[in-house]
Amino acid sequence: AEPALEAPEQASFARAGADIASLKAFMKSWNLGLVVVRNATTRDAPDKQQPFNLRVPGGVQTVTGAGQVYDIAHFQVVQGDQVRGYGGTSTPQAGRRVLSRWLNDLAALRFNKPHPTGPAGSVPIAADGSIAVFVPAQRALSWQVNAPNGDPVVRERYWLNLQPGEIRACDGCHGATPSNQNGQGLATNTPLALRELLTWFGSTQDAMFAGGFQP
């Protein structure tokens, strides 16, 4: 069974006036999952193979006091698409290959809060470092955090997947075990990005479904 959401994520739902069970049922009907990060600037203390002094412009930062500080503004999702190989669309040969492509699942794109200033397949990182994004379920996924100009800063090392209706939340990118790069423990902030996504979704869903956009 999926573990219950922890207190910070539950608080985001409460502040947005959203019901967890109802959202999970909705996501199951659309074959979606939801990824939540409380603070993408916090990283596990031993994890020094990628940039670890991270800052959201105008927002939170987690820096050690030594080394370059990297600004992060976007969270960009990659999905594994099964694509025909040779032959083109007119005479495709048998078999498919998995290619990594920026998030293009129609339901995920429809229900994520628009981010026109970000790179393809991305959502904004909120001022508190938090992230919330609908993703296709049962699909190989990876992601990266990007600088304001769209350049990648920190990349996920693995392919992951979510089940329909699953909400996967973490305290940070490669979170504290038990402390982050500043010697601090787990991030406990109520993720602003989740509250903003739920509030936006709740305020627009009537308009979305008015045109018959149903699973």
Coordinates of N, CA, C and O in Angstrom, one line a residue, residues 40-173:
A40 N 14.3 21.8 -3.6 CA 15.3 21.2 -4.5 C 16.7 21.8 -4.3 O 17.7 21.3 -4.9
T41 N 16.9 22.7 -3.5 CA 18.2 23.3 -3.2 C 19.0 22.4 -2.2 O 20.2 22.6 -2.0
T42 N 18.3 21.5 -1.4 CA 18.9 20.8 -0.4 C 19.3 19.4 -1.0 O 18.5 18.7 -1.7
R43 N 20.5 19.0 -0.7 CA 21.1 17.7 -1.2 C 21.8 16.9 -0.1 O 22.2 17.5 0.9
D44 N 21.9 15.6 -0.3 CA 22.6 14.8 0.7 C 24.0 15.3 0.9 O 24.7 15.5 -0.1
A45 N 24.5 15.3 2.1 CA 25.8 15.8 2.4 C 26.9 15.2 1.6 O 27.8 15.9 1.2
P46 N 27.0 13.8 1.5 CA 28.1 13.2 0.8 C 28.0 13.4 -0.7 O 28.9 13.0 -1.4
D47 N 26.9 13.9 -1.2 CA 26.6 13.9 -2.7 C 27.3 15.1 -3.3 O 26.7 16.2 -3.4
K48 N 28.5 15.0 -3.7 CA 29.3 16.1 -4.2 C 29.7 15.9 -5.7 O 30.5 16.6 -6.2
Q49 N 29.1 15.0 -6.3 CA 29.4 14.7 -7.7 C 28.8 15.7 -8.7 O 29.1 15.7 -9.9
Q50 N 27.7 16.3 -8.3 CA 27.1 17.4 -9.1 C 27.0 18.6 -8.3 O 27.3 18.6 -7.1
P51 N 26.6 19.8 -8.9 CA 26.6 21.0 -8.1 C 25.7 20.9 -6.9 O 24.7 20.3 -6.9
F52 N 26.2 21.5 -5.8 CA 25.5 21.3 -4.5 C 25.3 22.7 -3.8 O 24.6 22.7 -2.7
N53 N 25.8 23.8 -4.3 CA 25.5 25.1 -3.8 C 24.4 25.6 -4.7 O 24.7 26.1 -5.8
L54 N 23.2 25.5 -4.2 CA 22.0 25.8 -5.1 C 21.2 26.9 -4.5 O 20.9 27.0 -3.3
R55 N 20.6 27.7 -5.4 CA 19.9 28.9 -5.0 C 18.7 29.1 -6.0 O 18.9 29.0 -7.2
V56 N 17.5 29.4 -5.5 CA 16.4 29.9 -6.3 C 16.5 31.4 -6.4 O 16.4 32.0 -5.3
P57 N 16.6 32.0 -7.5 CA 16.7 33.5 -7.6 C 15.5 34.1 -6.9 O 14.4 33.8 -7.2
G58 N 15.8 35.0 -5.9 CA 14.8 35.6 -5.2 C 14.1 34.8 -4.1 O 13.2 35.2 -3.5
G59 N 14.7 33.6 -3.9 CA 14.1 32.7 -2.9 C 15.1 32.0 -2.1 O 16.2 32.5 -1.7
V60 N 14.8 30.7 -1.7 CA 15.7 30.0 -0.8 C 17.0 29.6 -1.4 O 17.1 29.5 -2.6
Q61 N 18.0 29.4 -0.6 CA 19.2 28.8 -1.0 C 19.8 27.9 0.0 O 19.5 28.0 1.2
T62 N 20.6 26.9 -0.4 CA 21.3 26.1 0.5 C 22.8 26.0 0.0 O 23.1 25.4 -1.1
V63 N 23.7 26.7 0.7 CA 25.1 26.8 0.2 C 26.0 26.5 1.4 O 25.7 26.7 2.5
T64 N 27.2 26.0 1.0 CA 28.1 25.6 2.0 C 29.1 26.7 2.4 O 29.8 26.6 3.4
G65 N 29.2 27.8 1.6 CA 30.1 28.8 1.8 C 31.4 28.7 1.0 O 32.3 29.5 1.1
A66 N 31.5 27.5 0.3 CA 32.7 27.3 -0.5 C 32.3 26.8 -1.9 O 31.4 25.9 -2.0
G67 N 32.9 27.3 -3.0 CA 32.5 26.9 -4.3 C 31.5 27.7 -5.0 O 30.8 28.6 -4.3
Q68 N 31.2 27.5 -6.2 CA 30.3 28.2 -7.0 C 28.9 28.0 -6.6 O 28.5 26.9 -6.2
V69 N 28.1 29.0 -6.6 CA 26.6 28.9 -6.3 C 25.9 28.9 -7.7 O 26.1 29.8 -8.5
Y70 N 25.0 27.9 -7.8 CA 24.2 27.8 -9.0 C 22.8 28.2 -8.8 O 22.1 27.7 -7.9
D71 N 22.2 29.0 -9.7 CA 20.8 29.3 -9.7 C 20.0 28.3 -10.4 O 20.4 27.8 -11.5
I72 N 18.9 27.9 -9.8 CA 18.0 26.9 -10.4 C 16.6 27.5 -10.5 O 16.1 28.2 -9.5
A73 N 15.9 27.4 -11.6 CA 14.6 28.0 -11.8 C 13.5 27.1 -12.4 O 12.3 27.3 -12.3
H74 N 14.0 26.0 -13.0 CA 13.0 25.1 -13.7 C 13.3 23.6 -13.4 O 14.4 23.2 -13.1
F75 N 12.2 22.8 -13.4 CA 12.3 21.4 -13.2 C 11.8 20.7 -14.5 O 10.7 20.8 -14.8
Q76 N 12.7 20.1 -15.2 CA 12.4 19.6 -16.6 C 12.3 18.1 -16.6 O 13.3 17.4 -16.1
V77 N 11.2 17.5 -17.0 CA 10.9 16.1 -17.0 C 11.2 15.5 -18.4 O 10.9 16.0 -19.4
V78 N 11.8 14.3 -18.3 CA 12.1 13.5 -19.5 C 11.2 12.2 -19.4 O 11.2 11.6 -18.3
Q79 N 10.6 11.8 -20.5 CA 9.8 10.6 -20.5 C 10.4 9.7 -21.6 O 10.9 10.1 -22.6
G80 N 10.3 8.4 -21.3 CA 10.8 7.4 -22.3 C 9.7 7.0 -23.2 O 8.7 6.4 -22.8
D81 N 9.8 7.4 -24.5 CA 8.8 7.1 -25.5 C 9.2 5.9 -26.4 O 10.4 5.9 -26.9
Q82 N 8.3 5.0 -26.7 CA 8.6 3.9 -27.6 C 8.3 4.4 -29.0 O 7.1 4.7 -29.3
V83 N 9.3 4.5 -29.8 CA 9.2 5.1 -31.1 C 9.6 4.1 -32.2 O 10.6 3.4 -32.0
R84 N 8.9 4.1 -33.3 CA 9.3 3.2 -34.4 C 10.7 3.6 -34.9 O 11.1 4.8 -34.9
G85 N 11.4 2.6 -35.3 CA 12.8 2.8 -35.8 C 12.8 3.3 -37.3 O 12.4 4.4 -37.6
Y86 N 13.3 2.4 -38.2 CA 13.4 2.8 -39.5 C 12.2 2.6 -40.4 O 11.3 1.9 -40.0
G87 N 12.1 3.3 -41.5 CA 11.0 3.2 -42.4 C 10.0 4.3 -42.4 O 9.2 4.4 -43.4
G88 N 10.1 5.2 -41.4 CA 9.2 6.3 -41.4 C 7.7 5.9 -41.1 O 7.4 4.7 -40.8
T89 N 6.8 6.9 -41.2 CA 5.4 6.6 -40.9 C 4.7 5.8 -42.0 O 3.7 5.2 -41.7
S90 N 5.2 5.9 -43.2 CA 4.5 5.2 -44.3 C 4.8 3.8 -44.4 O 3.9 2.9 -44.6
T91 N 6.1 3.4 -44.1 CA 6.4 1.9 -44.2 C 7.3 1.6 -42.9 O 8.4 1.2 -43.1
P92 N 6.7 1.7 -41.7 CA 7.5 1.5 -40.5 C 7.9 0.0 -40.4 O 7.1 -0.9 -40.7
Q93 N 9.2 -0.2 -40.0 CA 9.6 -1.6 -39.8 C 9.1 -2.0 -38.4 O 8.8 -1.2 -37.5
A94 N 9.1 -3.3 -38.2 CA 8.6 -3.8 -36.9 C 9.5 -3.4 -35.8 O 10.7 -3.3 -36.0
G95 N 8.9 -3.3 -34.6 CA 9.8 -3.0 -33.4 C 9.8 -1.6 -33.1 O 9.6 -0.7 -33.9
R96 N 10.1 -1.3 -31.8 CA 10.2 0.1 -31.3 C 11.5 0.2 -30.5 O 12.0 -0.8 -30.0
R97 N 11.9 1.4 -30.3 CA 13.1 1.7 -29.5 C 12.6 2.8 -28.5 O 11.8 3.6 -28.8
V98 N 13.2 2.8 -27.3 CA 12.8 3.8 -26.3 C 13.8 5.0 -26.4 O 15.0 4.8 -26.4
L99 N 13.2 6.1 -26.7 CA 13.9 7.4 -26.8 C 13.5 8.3 -25.7 O 12.3 8.4 -25.4
S100 N 14.4 9.0 -25.1 CA 14.1 10.0 -24.1 C 13.6 11.3 -24.8 O 14.3 11.8 -25.7
R101 N 12.5 11.8 -24.4 CA 11.9 13.0 -24.9 C 11.4 13.9 -23.8 O 11.0 13.4 -22.7
W102 N 11.4 15.2 -24.0 CA 10.8 16.0 -22.9 C 9.4 15.7 -22.7 O 8.7 15.2 -23.6
L103 N 8.9 15.9 -21.5 CA 7.5 15.6 -21.2 C 6.6 16.1 -22.2 O 6.5 17.2 -22.6
N104 N 5.8 15.1 -22.8 CA 4.9 15.4 -23.8 C 3.5 14.7 -23.7 O 2.7 14.8 -24.5
D105 N 3.3 14.0 -22.6 CA 2.1 13.3 -22.3 C 1.0 14.4 -22.3 O 1.0 15.4 -21.6
L106 N -0.1 14.2 -23.0 CA -1.1 15.2 -23.2 C -1.8 15.5 -21.9 O -2.1 16.7 -21.6
A107 N -2.2 14.5 -21.1 CA -2.8 14.8 -19.8 C -1.9 15.6 -18.9 O -2.4 16.6 -18.3
A108 N -0.7 15.2 -18.8 CA 0.2 15.9 -17.9 C 0.4 17.4 -18.3 O 0.4 18.3 -17.5
L109 N 0.5 17.6 -19.6 CA 0.7 18.9 -20.1 C -0.6 19.7 -19.9 O -0.5 20.9 -19.6
R110 N -1.7 19.1 -20.0 CA -3.0 19.8 -19.8 C -3.2 20.2 -18.4 O -3.7 21.3 -18.1
F111 N -2.8 19.4 -17.4 CA -3.2 19.6 -16.0 C -2.1 20.3 -15.2 O -2.3 20.8 -14.1
N112 N -0.9 20.4 -15.8 CA 0.2 21.1 -15.1 C 0.0 22.6 -15.3 O -0.5 23.0 -16.4
K113 N 0.3 23.4 -14.3 CA 0.2 24.8 -14.4 C 1.1 25.3 -15.6 O 2.3 24.9 -15.6
P114 N 0.6 26.1 -16.5 CA 1.5 26.6 -17.6 C 2.7 27.2 -17.2 O 2.8 28.0 -16.2
H115 N 3.8 27.0 -17.9 CA 5.1 27.6 -17.6 C 5.7 28.0 -18.9 O 6.7 27.5 -19.4
P116 N 5.2 29.1 -19.6 CA 5.6 29.5 -20.9 C 7.0 30.0 -21.0 O 7.6 30.0 -22.1
T117 N 7.6 30.4 -19.9 CA 9.0 31.0 -19.9 C 10.0 29.9 -19.7 O 11.2 30.2 -19.7
G118 N 9.6 28.7 -19.4 CA 10.6 27.6 -19.1 C 10.9 26.8 -20.3 O 10.2 26.8 -21.4
P119 N 11.9 25.9 -20.2 CA 12.2 25.0 -21.3 C 11.1 23.9 -21.5 O 10.3 23.8 -20.6
A120 N 11.2 23.2 -22.6 CA 10.1 22.2 -22.9 C 10.0 21.2 -21.8 O 11.0 20.8 -21.2
G121 N 8.8 20.9 -21.5 CA 8.5 19.8 -20.5 C 8.9 20.2 -19.1 O 9.2 19.3 -18.3
S122 N 8.9 21.5 -18.7 CA 9.3 21.9 -17.4 C 8.2 22.6 -16.7 O 7.2 23.1 -17.2
V123 N 8.4 22.7 -15.3 CA 7.5 23.5 -14.4 C 8.4 24.3 -13.6 O 9.6 24.1 -13.5
P124 N 7.9 25.4 -13.1 CA 8.8 26.3 -12.3 C 9.2 25.8 -10.9 O 8.4 25.0 -10.3
I125 N 10.3 26.1 -10.4 CA 10.7 25.9 -9.0 C 10.2 27.1 -8.2 O 10.6 28.2 -8.5
A126 N 9.4 26.8 -7.2 CA 8.9 27.9 -6.4 C 9.9 28.5 -5.5 O 11.0 28.0 -5.3
A127 N 9.6 29.7 -4.9 CA 10.6 30.5 -4.1 C 11.1 29.7 -3.0 O 12.2 29.9 -2.5
D128 N 10.3 28.7 -2.4 CA 10.8 27.9 -1.3 C 11.6 26.7 -1.7 O 11.9 25.8 -0.9
G129 N 11.8 26.6 -3.0 CA 12.6 25.5 -3.6 C 11.7 24.3 -4.0 O 12.2 23.3 -4.4
S130 N 10.4 24.4 -3.8 CA 9.6 23.2 -4.0 C 9.2 23.1 -5.4 O 9.2 24.0 -6.3
I131 N 8.7 21.9 -5.8 CA 8.3 21.5 -7.1 C 7.1 20.6 -7.0 O 7.0 19.8 -6.1
A132 N 6.2 20.7 -7.9 CA 5.0 19.8 -8.1 C 4.7 19.7 -9.5 O 4.5 20.7 -10.2
V133 N 4.6 18.4 -10.0 CA 4.4 18.2 -11.4 C 3.6 16.9 -11.6 O 3.9 15.9 -11.1
F134 N 2.5 17.0 -12.4 CA 1.9 15.8 -12.9 C 2.7 15.1 -14.0 O 3.3 15.8 -14.8
V135 N 2.8 13.8 -13.9 CA 3.6 13.0 -14.8 C 2.9 11.8 -15.3 O 2.0 11.3 -14.6
P136 N 3.2 11.2 -16.5 CA 2.5 10.0 -16.9 C 2.9 8.8 -16.0 O 4.1 8.7 -15.7
A137 N 1.9 8.0 -15.6 CA 2.2 6.9 -14.8 C 2.6 5.7 -15.7 O 2.4 5.7 -16.9
Q138 N 3.3 4.7 -15.1 CA 3.7 3.5 -15.8 C 4.6 3.9 -17.0 O 4.4 3.3 -18.1
R139 N 5.4 4.8 -16.9 CA 6.3 5.3 -17.9 C 7.6 5.6 -17.4 O 7.7 6.2 -16.3
A140 N 8.7 5.2 -18.0 CA 10.0 5.6 -17.6 C 10.2 7.1 -17.6 O 9.9 7.7 -18.6
L141 N 10.7 7.6 -16.5 CA 10.8 9.1 -16.3 C 12.2 9.4 -15.7 O 12.7 8.6 -14.9
S142 N 12.7 10.5 -16.1 CA 13.8 11.1 -15.4 C 13.6 12.6 -15.4 O 12.6 13.1 -16.0
W143 N 14.5 13.4 -14.8 CA 14.4 14.8 -14.7 C 15.7 15.5 -14.4 O 16.7 14.9 -14.0
Q144 N 15.6 16.8 -14.5 CA 16.8 17.6 -14.1 C 16.3 19.0 -13.6 O 15.2 19.4 -14.0
V145 N 17.1 19.7 -12.8 CA 16.8 21.1 -12.5 C 17.7 21.9 -13.4 O 18.9 21.6 -13.6
N146 N 17.1 23.1 -13.8 CA 17.8 23.9 -14.8 C 18.0 25.3 -14.3 O 17.2 25.8 -13.5
A147 N 19.0 26.0 -14.9 CA 19.3 27.4 -14.6 C 18.2 28.2 -15.2 O 17.4 27.8 -16.0
P148 N 18.1 29.5 -14.8 CA 17.1 30.4 -15.4 C 17.1 30.4 -16.9 O 16.1 30.6 -17.6
N149 N 18.3 30.2 -17.6 CA 18.4 30.2 -19.0 C 18.1 28.9 -19.6 O 18.2 28.7 -20.9
G150 N 17.7 27.9 -18.8 CA 17.4 26.6 -19.3 C 18.5 25.5 -19.3 O 18.3 24.4 -19.6
D151 N 19.7 26.0 -19.0 CA 20.8 25.0 -19.0 C 20.7 24.0 -17.8 O 20.3 24.5 -16.7
P152 N 21.0 22.7 -18.0 CA 20.8 21.8 -16.9 C 21.9 22.1 -15.8 O 23.0 22.4 -16.1
V153 N 21.5 21.9 -14.6 CA 22.4 22.1 -13.5 C 22.6 20.7 -12.7 O 23.8 20.3 -12.5
V154 N 21.5 20.1 -12.3 CA 21.6 18.8 -11.6 C 20.7 17.8 -12.3 O 19.5 18.1 -12.4
R155 N 21.2 16.7 -12.7 CA 20.5 15.7 -13.4 C 20.2 14.5 -12.5 O 21.0 14.1 -11.7
E156 N 19.0 13.9 -12.6 CA 18.7 12.7 -12.0 C 19.5 11.6 -12.6 O 19.7 11.6 -13.8
R157 N 20.0 10.6 -11.8 CA 20.9 9.6 -12.4 C 20.1 8.3 -12.8 O 20.7 7.4 -13.4
Y158 N 18.8 8.2 -12.5 CA 18.1 7.0 -12.8 C 16.8 7.3 -13.6 O 16.4 8.4 -13.7
W159 N 16.3 6.2 -14.1 CA 14.9 6.2 -14.6 C 14.0 5.7 -13.5 O 14.3 4.7 -12.9
L160 N 12.9 6.4 -13.4 CA 11.9 6.0 -12.3 C 10.5 5.9 -13.0 O 10.3 6.4 -14.1
N161 N 9.6 5.3 -12.3 CA 8.2 5.4 -12.7 C 7.2 5.4 -11.6 O 7.6 4.9 -10.4
L162 N 6.0 5.9 -11.8 CA 5.0 6.0 -10.8 C 3.8 5.2 -11.2 O 3.6 5.0 -12.4
Q163 N 3.0 4.8 -10.2 CA 1.8 4.0 -10.5 C 0.6 5.0 -10.6 O 0.7 6.2 -10.1
P164 N -0.4 4.7 -11.3 CA -1.6 5.6 -11.5 C -2.1 6.0 -10.1 O -2.4 5.2 -9.2
G165 N -2.2 7.3 -9.9 CA -2.7 7.9 -8.7 C -1.7 8.0 -7.6 O -2.0 8.6 -6.5
E166 N -0.4 7.7 -7.9 CA 0.6 7.8 -6.8 C 1.1 9.2 -6.7 O 1.3 9.9 -7.7
I167 N 1.3 9.6 -5.4 CA 1.9 10.9 -5.1 C 3.3 10.6 -4.5 O 3.3 10.0 -3.4
R168 N 4.3 10.9 -5.2 CA 5.7 10.6 -4.7 C 6.3 11.9 -4.2 O 6.6 12.8 -5.1
A169 N 6.6 12.0 -2.9 CA 7.1 13.2 -2.4 C 8.4 13.0 -1.7 O 8.6 11.9 -1.1
C170 N 9.4 13.9 -1.8 CA 10.7 13.8 -1.1 C 11.0 15.2 -0.5 O 10.5 16.2 -1.0
D171 N 11.9 15.1 0.4 CA 12.3 16.4 1.1 C 13.2 17.2 0.2 O 13.2 18.5 0.4
G172 N 14.0 16.6 -0.6 CA 15.0 17.4 -1.5 C 15.5 16.4 -2.5 O 15.2 15.3 -2.6
C173 N 16.3 17.0 -3.4 CA 17.0 16.1 -4.4 C 18.1 15.3 -3.8 O 19.1 15.9 -3.3

